[in-house]
mmCIF file of N, CA and C in Angstrom:
data_model
loop_
_atom_site.group_PDB
_atom_site.id
_atom_site.type_symbol
_atom_site.label_atom_id
_atom_site.label_comp_id
_atom_site.label_asym_id
_atom_site.label_seq_id
_atom_site.Cartn_x
_atom_site.Cartn_y
_atom_site.Cartn_z
ATOM 1 N N MET A 1 13.783 -61.155 -3.294
ATOM 2 C CA MET A 1 13.808 -61.434 -4.770
ATOM 3 C C MET A 1 12.467 -62.054 -5.160
ATOM 4 N N THR A 2 12.201 -62.206 -6.489
ATOM 5 C CA THR A 2 11.057 -62.789 -6.906
ATOM 6 C C THR A 2 11.433 -63.972 -7.888
ATOM 7 N N GLY A 3 10.822 -65.111 -7.602
ATOM 8 C CA GLY A 3 11.071 -66.381 -8.298
ATOM 9 C C GLY A 3 10.552 -66.193 -9.823
ATOM 10 N N ALA A 4 11.251 -66.780 -10.695
ATOM 11 C CA ALA A 4 10.887 -66.659 -12.056
ATOM 12 C C ALA A 4 11.185 -67.949 -12.775
ATOM 13 N N ALA A 5 10.121 -68.611 -13.312
ATOM 14 C CA ALA A 5 10.303 -69.843 -13.915
ATOM 15 C C ALA A 5 11.138 -69.739 -15.308
ATOM 16 N N HIS A 6 10.953 -68.621 -15.787
ATOM 17 C CA HIS A 6 11.658 -68.345 -17.217
ATOM 18 C C HIS A 6 11.997 -66.927 -17.106
ATOM 19 N N VAL A 7 13.310 -66.709 -17.522
ATOM 20 C CA VAL A 7 14.022 -65.389 -17.607
ATOM 21 C C VAL A 7 14.609 -65.121 -18.950
ATOM 22 N N LEU A 8 14.263 -64.142 -19.659
ATOM 23 C CA LEU A 8 14.944 -63.863 -20.984
ATOM 24 C C LEU A 8 16.419 -63.677 -20.742
ATOM 25 N N TYR A 9 17.079 -64.445 -21.424
ATOM 26 C CA TYR A 9 18.597 -64.580 -21.271
ATOM 27 C C TYR A 9 19.180 -65.201 -19.943
ATOM 28 N N GLY A 10 18.255 -65.869 -19.299
ATOM 29 C CA GLY A 10 18.626 -66.470 -18.115
ATOM 30 C C GLY A 10 19.361 -67.773 -18.387
ATOM 31 N N VAL A 11 20.166 -68.190 -17.447
ATOM 32 C CA VAL A 11 21.140 -69.432 -17.538
ATOM 33 C C VAL A 11 20.821 -70.204 -16.349
ATOM 34 N N LEU A 12 20.583 -71.488 -16.378
ATOM 35 C CA LEU A 12 20.337 -72.365 -15.253
ATOM 36 C C LEU A 12 21.123 -73.735 -15.439
ATOM 37 N N LEU A 13 22.223 -73.855 -14.735
ATOM 38 C CA LEU A 13 23.006 -75.064 -14.955
ATOM 39 C C LEU A 13 23.128 -75.862 -13.669
ATOM 40 N N GLY A 14 22.880 -77.191 -13.639
ATOM 41 C CA GLY A 14 22.962 -77.993 -12.375
ATOM 42 C C GLY A 14 21.615 -78.098 -11.797
ATOM 43 N N GLY A 15 21.660 -78.433 -10.487
ATOM 44 C CA GLY A 15 20.380 -78.554 -9.714
ATOM 45 C C GLY A 15 19.872 -79.915 -9.453
ATOM 46 N N ALA A 16 20.426 -80.931 -10.094
ATOM 47 C CA ALA A 16 19.921 -82.325 -9.874
ATOM 48 C C ALA A 16 20.308 -82.767 -8.440
ATOM 49 N N GLU A 17 21.417 -82.277 -7.940
ATOM 50 C CA GLU A 17 21.842 -82.599 -6.630
ATOM 51 C C GLU A 17 21.663 -81.352 -5.732
ATOM 52 N N GLY A 18 20.911 -80.381 -6.179
ATOM 53 C CA GLY A 18 20.655 -79.152 -5.312
ATOM 54 C C GLY A 18 21.751 -78.204 -5.437
ATOM 55 N N VAL A 19 22.671 -78.406 -6.199
ATOM 56 C CA VAL A 19 23.900 -77.509 -6.372
ATOM 57 C C VAL A 19 23.862 -76.926 -7.774
ATOM 58 N N TYR A 20 23.911 -75.573 -7.868
ATOM 59 C CA TYR A 20 23.929 -74.796 -9.186
ATOM 60 C C TYR A 20 25.207 -74.202 -9.470
ATOM 61 N N SER A 21 25.433 -74.030 -10.728
ATOM 62 C CA SER A 21 26.663 -73.289 -11.171
ATOM 63 C C SER A 21 26.416 -71.821 -10.723
ATOM 64 N N PHE A 22 27.509 -71.121 -10.260
ATOM 65 C CA PHE A 22 27.504 -69.799 -9.787
ATOM 66 C C PHE A 22 27.029 -68.848 -10.814
ATOM 67 N N ASN A 23 27.016 -69.102 -12.008
ATOM 68 C CA ASN A 23 26.568 -68.185 -13.013
ATOM 69 C C ASN A 23 25.132 -68.382 -13.369
ATOM 70 N N SER A 24 24.484 -69.311 -12.734
ATOM 71 C CA SER A 24 22.977 -69.522 -12.901
ATOM 72 C C SER A 24 22.203 -68.386 -12.458
ATOM 73 N N THR A 25 21.056 -68.117 -13.032
ATOM 74 C CA THR A 25 20.044 -67.193 -12.694
ATOM 75 C C THR A 25 19.429 -67.595 -11.335
ATOM 76 N N LEU A 26 19.600 -66.711 -10.397
ATOM 77 C CA LEU A 26 19.075 -67.016 -9.009
ATOM 78 C C LEU A 26 17.594 -67.220 -8.860
ATOM 79 N N ALA A 27 16.848 -66.413 -9.621
ATOM 80 C CA ALA A 27 15.411 -66.439 -9.619
ATOM 81 C C ALA A 27 14.910 -67.727 -10.150
ATOM 82 N N MET A 28 15.585 -68.260 -11.278
ATOM 83 C CA MET A 28 15.131 -69.479 -11.851
ATOM 84 C C MET A 28 15.487 -70.689 -10.929
ATOM 85 N N ALA A 29 16.658 -70.632 -10.368
ATOM 86 C CA ALA A 29 17.098 -71.678 -9.447
ATOM 87 C C ALA A 29 16.192 -71.680 -8.209
ATOM 88 N N ALA A 30 15.776 -70.627 -7.849
ATOM 89 C CA ALA A 30 14.918 -70.626 -6.553
ATOM 90 C C ALA A 30 13.586 -71.297 -6.971
ATOM 91 N N VAL A 31 12.986 -71.076 -8.008
ATOM 92 C CA VAL A 31 11.833 -71.796 -8.432
ATOM 93 C C VAL A 31 11.977 -73.293 -8.504
ATOM 94 N N GLN A 32 13.042 -73.611 -9.261
ATOM 95 C CA GLN A 32 13.384 -75.060 -9.529
ATOM 96 C C GLN A 32 13.580 -75.802 -8.151
ATOM 97 N N ALA A 33 14.207 -75.169 -7.230
ATOM 98 C CA ALA A 33 14.556 -75.873 -6.008
ATOM 99 C C ALA A 33 13.415 -75.888 -5.042
ATOM 100 N N GLY A 34 12.212 -75.126 -5.446
ATOM 101 C CA GLY A 34 11.130 -75.151 -4.541
ATOM 102 C C GLY A 34 11.141 -74.168 -3.530
ATOM 103 N N VAL A 35 12.137 -73.270 -3.573
ATOM 104 C CA VAL A 35 12.334 -72.232 -2.437
ATOM 105 C C VAL A 35 11.292 -71.072 -2.648
ATOM 106 N N LEU A 36 10.966 -70.714 -3.806
ATOM 107 C CA LEU A 36 10.059 -69.745 -4.089
ATOM 108 C C LEU A 36 9.210 -70.211 -5.289
ATOM 109 N N GLY A 37 7.865 -69.876 -5.230
ATOM 110 C CA GLY A 37 7.009 -70.160 -6.519
ATOM 111 C C GLY A 37 7.221 -69.203 -7.512
ATOM 112 N N ASN A 38 6.859 -69.490 -8.779
ATOM 113 C CA ASN A 38 6.967 -68.501 -9.868
ATOM 114 C C ASN A 38 6.173 -67.272 -9.511
ATOM 115 N N GLY A 39 6.839 -66.141 -9.613
ATOM 116 C CA GLY A 39 6.124 -64.863 -9.205
ATOM 117 C C GLY A 39 6.083 -64.578 -7.766
ATOM 118 N N GLN A 40 6.580 -65.474 -6.921
ATOM 119 C CA GLN A 40 6.418 -65.313 -5.468
ATOM 120 C C GLN A 40 7.745 -64.564 -4.965
ATOM 121 N N SER A 41 7.494 -63.550 -4.139
ATOM 122 C CA SER A 41 8.680 -62.656 -3.652
ATOM 123 C C SER A 41 8.956 -63.212 -2.267
ATOM 124 N N GLY A 42 10.287 -63.229 -1.863
ATOM 125 C CA GLY A 42 10.555 -63.558 -0.525
ATOM 126 C C GLY A 42 12.160 -63.555 -0.536
ATOM 127 N N GLN A 43 12.654 -63.729 0.738
ATOM 128 C CA GLN A 43 14.103 -63.782 0.962
ATOM 129 C C GLN A 43 14.617 -65.266 0.816
ATOM 130 N N VAL A 44 15.827 -65.443 0.272
ATOM 131 C CA VAL A 44 16.423 -66.685 0.208
ATOM 132 C C VAL A 44 17.769 -66.639 0.716
ATOM 133 N N ARG A 45 18.312 -67.725 1.075
ATOM 134 C CA ARG A 45 19.685 -67.722 1.600
ATOM 135 C C ARG A 45 20.420 -68.852 0.823
ATOM 136 N N VAL A 46 21.630 -68.422 0.331
ATOM 137 C CA VAL A 46 22.550 -69.439 -0.384
ATOM 138 C C VAL A 46 23.745 -69.639 0.366
ATOM 139 N N GLU A 47 24.340 -70.672 0.118
ATOM 140 C CA GLU A 47 25.659 -71.081 0.660
ATOM 141 C C GLU A 47 26.547 -71.158 -0.778
ATOM 142 N N ILE A 48 27.735 -70.504 -0.714
ATOM 143 C CA ILE A 48 28.684 -70.528 -1.790
ATOM 144 C C ILE A 48 29.651 -71.688 -1.556
ATOM 145 N N LEU A 49 29.855 -72.508 -2.549
ATOM 146 C CA LEU A 49 30.585 -73.781 -2.476
ATOM 147 C C LEU A 49 31.598 -73.843 -3.602
ATOM 148 N N PRO A 50 32.703 -74.623 -3.445
ATOM 149 C CA PRO A 50 33.561 -74.940 -4.638
ATOM 150 C C PRO A 50 32.730 -75.760 -5.649
ATOM 151 N N GLY A 51 32.982 -75.454 -6.871
ATOM 152 C CA GLY A 51 32.155 -76.200 -7.966
ATOM 153 C C GLY A 51 32.522 -77.664 -7.923
ATOM 154 N N PRO A 52 31.532 -78.548 -8.215
ATOM 155 C CA PRO A 52 31.750 -79.965 -8.261
ATOM 156 C C PRO A 52 32.382 -80.405 -9.468
ATOM 157 N N GLY A 53 32.645 -79.540 -10.457
ATOM 158 C CA GLY A 53 33.153 -79.855 -11.784
ATOM 159 C C GLY A 53 32.098 -80.264 -12.824
ATOM 160 N N LEU A 54 31.282 -81.254 -12.427
ATOM 161 C CA LEU A 54 30.188 -81.547 -13.273
ATOM 162 C C LEU A 54 28.841 -81.224 -12.651
ATOM 163 N N PHE A 55 27.989 -80.325 -13.418
ATOM 164 C CA PHE A 55 26.735 -79.938 -12.951
ATOM 165 C C PHE A 55 25.734 -80.717 -13.817
ATOM 166 N N ARG A 56 24.888 -81.429 -13.133
ATOM 167 C CA ARG A 56 23.838 -82.184 -13.715
ATOM 168 C C ARG A 56 22.522 -81.437 -13.769
ATOM 169 N N GLY A 57 21.857 -81.298 -14.882
ATOM 170 C CA GLY A 57 20.649 -80.597 -15.092
ATOM 171 C C GLY A 57 19.472 -81.523 -14.556
ATOM 172 N N THR A 58 18.266 -80.967 -14.468
ATOM 173 C CA THR A 58 17.097 -81.602 -14.113
ATOM 174 C C THR A 58 15.960 -80.764 -14.519
ATOM 175 N N THR A 59 14.696 -81.304 -14.427
ATOM 176 C CA THR A 59 13.454 -80.601 -14.498
ATOM 177 C C THR A 59 12.551 -80.699 -13.317
ATOM 178 N N ARG A 60 12.223 -79.601 -12.605
ATOM 179 C CA ARG A 60 11.468 -79.592 -11.430
ATOM 180 C C ARG A 60 10.530 -78.411 -11.488
ATOM 181 N N TYR A 61 9.348 -78.418 -10.982
ATOM 182 C CA TYR A 61 8.478 -77.193 -10.970
ATOM 183 C C TYR A 61 8.431 -76.399 -12.214
ATOM 184 N N GLY A 62 8.485 -77.173 -13.357
ATOM 185 C CA GLY A 62 8.299 -76.494 -14.598
ATOM 186 C C GLY A 62 9.515 -75.808 -15.161
ATOM 187 N N VAL A 63 10.652 -76.000 -14.531
ATOM 188 C CA VAL A 63 11.926 -75.340 -14.788
ATOM 189 C C VAL A 63 12.991 -76.373 -15.224
ATOM 190 N N THR A 64 13.566 -76.332 -16.358
ATOM 191 C CA THR A 64 14.601 -77.193 -16.819
ATOM 192 C C THR A 64 15.948 -76.503 -16.706
ATOM 193 N N SER A 65 17.031 -77.326 -16.196
ATOM 194 C CA SER A 65 18.385 -76.817 -16.137
ATOM 195 C C SER A 65 19.126 -77.731 -16.957
ATOM 196 N N GLY A 66 20.314 -77.145 -17.394
ATOM 197 C CA GLY A 66 21.181 -77.933 -18.306
ATOM 198 C C GLY A 66 22.387 -78.496 -17.436
ATOM 199 N N ASP A 67 23.025 -79.438 -18.265
ATOM 200 C CA ASP A 67 24.270 -80.050 -17.668
ATOM 201 C C ASP A 67 25.409 -79.144 -18.073
ATOM 202 N N SER A 68 26.494 -79.067 -17.285
ATOM 203 C CA SER A 68 27.673 -78.351 -17.654
ATOM 204 C C SER A 68 28.923 -79.093 -16.987
ATOM 205 N N ASP A 69 29.931 -79.202 -17.803
ATOM 206 C CA ASP A 69 31.152 -79.804 -17.239
ATOM 207 C C ASP A 69 32.154 -78.604 -17.097
ATOM 208 N N GLN A 70 32.369 -78.223 -15.863
ATOM 209 C CA GLN A 70 33.252 -77.110 -15.680
ATOM 210 C C GLN A 70 34.449 -77.502 -14.884
ATOM 211 N N SER A 71 34.784 -78.852 -14.867
ATOM 212 C CA SER A 71 35.960 -79.229 -14.231
ATOM 213 C C SER A 71 37.300 -78.521 -14.481
ATOM 214 N N GLY A 72 38.177 -78.257 -13.504
ATOM 215 C CA GLY A 72 39.402 -77.710 -13.771
ATOM 216 C C GLY A 72 39.583 -76.239 -13.950
ATOM 217 N N ILE A 73 38.464 -75.528 -13.738
ATOM 218 C CA ILE A 73 38.494 -74.008 -13.935
ATOM 219 C C ILE A 73 38.311 -73.247 -12.667
ATOM 220 N N GLY A 74 38.204 -74.050 -11.511
ATOM 221 C CA GLY A 74 37.961 -73.271 -10.258
ATOM 222 C C GLY A 74 36.700 -72.626 -10.160
ATOM 223 N N HIS A 75 35.689 -73.170 -10.715
ATOM 224 C CA HIS A 75 34.309 -72.509 -10.733
ATOM 225 C C HIS A 75 33.703 -72.576 -9.443
ATOM 226 N N LEU A 76 32.841 -71.682 -9.079
ATOM 227 C CA LEU A 76 32.146 -71.793 -7.746
ATOM 228 C C LEU A 76 30.608 -72.245 -8.056
ATOM 229 N N ALA A 77 29.931 -72.620 -6.988
ATOM 230 C CA ALA A 77 28.586 -73.062 -7.044
ATOM 231 C C ALA A 77 27.849 -72.475 -5.886
ATOM 232 N N PHE A 78 26.569 -72.682 -5.859
ATOM 233 C CA PHE A 78 25.649 -72.269 -4.700
ATOM 234 C C PHE A 78 24.547 -73.278 -4.448
ATOM 235 N N ARG A 79 23.968 -73.349 -3.279
ATOM 236 C CA ARG A 79 22.911 -74.159 -2.846
ATOM 237 C C ARG A 79 22.058 -73.232 -1.928
ATOM 238 N N PHE A 80 20.808 -73.610 -1.913
ATOM 239 C CA PHE A 80 19.911 -72.928 -1.007
ATOM 240 C C PHE A 80 19.902 -73.557 0.259
ATOM 241 N N VAL A 81 20.005 -72.716 1.334
ATOM 242 C CA VAL A 81 19.947 -73.195 2.779
ATOM 243 C C VAL A 81 18.822 -72.539 3.488
ATOM 244 N N GLU A 82 18.322 -73.272 4.574
ATOM 245 C CA GLU A 82 17.211 -72.598 5.307
ATOM 246 C C GLU A 82 17.719 -71.364 6.079
ATOM 247 N N ALA A 83 16.834 -70.427 6.118
ATOM 248 C CA ALA A 83 17.144 -69.210 6.927
ATOM 249 C C ALA A 83 17.199 -69.556 8.388
ATOM 250 N N ARG A 84 18.118 -68.935 8.985
ATOM 251 C CA ARG A 84 18.266 -69.153 10.525
ATOM 252 C C ARG A 84 17.251 -68.247 11.357
#
């Protein structure tokens, strides 16, 4: 995939604790998490998690994510993990 700091119609929710809402744009999350640089291509590995309910946004590497309260709807989340 290729990291992208900004994506037309992209969504980025969470990230303050390294956990993103499952409907977040993966390319934007990869840049904000520092896994890929903007425009850099590479492989990433994610772990799927139960959603924490409240996703807190943050700004890192020029990418800003939003807050989202998704408690009670069985939402999923993901975080980046190191490749084995």
